[in-house]
Amino acid sequence: MSASVALSDFLQAVRNSGIVPAERLDRIVKQRGLDAAPSSKHAARELIRAKLLTVFQAERLLEGRYRGFLLNQYRIDDILGAGGMGWLYLAHDLQNDRRVVVKVLADRFKLDAGMLARFKLEATAGMRLRHPNIIRTYELGATGNVDYFVMEFVPGLNVQELIDVSGPIPWPQACDVIRQTALALQHAHEQGMVHRDVKPANILVTADGTAKLVDFGLALLDQSIDADEFSLAMVFGHDCLGTADYIPPEQARDSFHVDQRADIYSLGGTLFYALSGRVPFDFPSVRKTIEAHQKLPRPSVRRLVDDVPPRLDAIIQRMMARRPEDRFATAAEVAEVLRPFCRRKRFQFDFRKILKARQKLIRKKIEQKLQEQKSKLQAAARQLEASGQTGSSAALLDTITGAKSRTAGCTVLSLVDPFGIDRTASKIAALSRVHSSGRLAETSDVALATQAAGGGDGVVAIVRTPSTARLLPFDGSEPQTLHPPRVLLGRRDHCDIVLHNGKVSSEHCEFAFEQGSWWLRDLKSKNGVQVNGRRVTEAKLRDGDRVTIAKEFHYRFEESAG
């Protein structure tokens, strides 16, 4: 904990936050003499011991951040984790007096059509489903700049964590967990949904052995592609949504035309992992793993775990058959054939201890990330200093190395970026662009760079040399390098990048380095180009943008910083 406010300011921040009822806070302050505590840090420790604050709340309050802990009827208590789309918070539902989980879309995805669509799909699917083996979603909401949804809190580990902690699961228990998951999938299938991302990390298990299926963010709904599903299609395409270690062959080819048997395949791979602690096909690259699922014979789990009954091994083999028609037709059939092998038994773990360890690990990773970003900011600042591009390099370096607080005066907890990681990443990118700019720096870059430098008027005209960039395919194939000043993409052999596909026009689009930036232009193609899920005729590209060509080829744009 790093205190940054005086004792009186800290206690006032606690009062203003609404976390603790005023009468209760006043009573504890009086009983423990906290208004005369040696420091705000000491007072924070006492309030944590009294269970009035969590460590997360105390850390933010010590920074002077007292606004933002109440998200409508939900009091934010702690961080549970950071996922691919955003932040998970442990919260208290003040209206219904229950613990819940609040998932918040990260700030960096606010303008990402694909991630926003996936976020909404996960919430929408969860609200439609009511089953004892599926995590329940209570609400999808938005307030201010926060997109969020609220789920039930389950004190459990996912199967991946469980194996990390205790090793492979004995087959009677493993079969029971997978059978419960099959029943959950059957309910989802009956509601017209295909999960498309069944894997060990998406199955929670409580200490009493109850399994809960989570994360319907890739769920395929029964309607003919609705708006959110359409956004996913535009951004990610019709190929290879899912997790490579458990993806069925047909889903790797076309993720938007699969049925419930795709989930049965992934569930079979998950059972294989639960029994052995190893994935069915262990290859170093995504591409080779997907090819193995499509071409190689199905592995026998008995080669890794010799006490697995032969009949159970055969069930897994059938669940993972390459052709959908060779698998079990429904998840209900899977549940029925697994029944004789199941035995419910408690799992030996203390969730409270694991939660504390998990939160400690989260904090460690966040600190490592912030330290990495600090080093990058220092390097970017020194580049600017060496090239004479700031009039006040000393102020710049002072601010970046922490001599001036970058959060001074801020009283709001940002749920979309609680530790400033996305904000700092934007500053790093801005400083890099300013350093390598080919003309006058963009207004937004100047603002971010001077903000990173603690203010000041030192950014001047920049001379930027042309920069190479890369298109990184989502399917793991070789990247395409973009060399200035212009790269032509199309179906014809004279193009710089040739895509032999009937949906790609002869001269489909061009990438051009102009005005210090890379631009993408559609050359009146039939099937168009998209940037971050939106069809464009011309767009300036930024590092990390998703670029889709003719709805078939999907890349991440990576810009060189130098």
mmCIF file of C-alpha atoms in Angstrom, residues 79-83 86-89 358 362:
data_model
loop_
_atom_site.group_PDB
_atom_site.id
_atom_site.type_symbol
_atom_site.label_atom_id
_atom_site.label_comp_id
_atom_site.label_asym_id
_atom_site.label_seq_id
_atom_site.Cartn_x
_atom_site.Cartn_y
_atom_site.Cartn_z
ATOM 1 C CA ILE A 79 -10.685 -7.399 -8.062
ATOM 2 C CA LEU A 80 -11.182 -11.039 -9.027
ATOM 3 C CA GLY A 81 -9.151 -10.984 -12.198
ATOM 4 C CA ALA A 82 -8.412 -9.473 -15.570
ATOM 5 C CA GLY A 83 -9.689 -11.393 -18.571
ATOM 6 C CA GLY A 86 -11.820 -6.541 -19.202
ATOM 7 C CA TRP A 87 -11.883 -6.598 -15.432
ATOM 8 C CA LEU A 88 -13.745 -8.878 -13.033
ATOM 9 C CA TYR A 89 -14.790 -7.382 -9.704
ATOM 10 C CA ARG A 358 -5.209 -15.226 -6.631
ATOM 11 C CA ILE A 362 -3.138 -10.332 -9.749
#
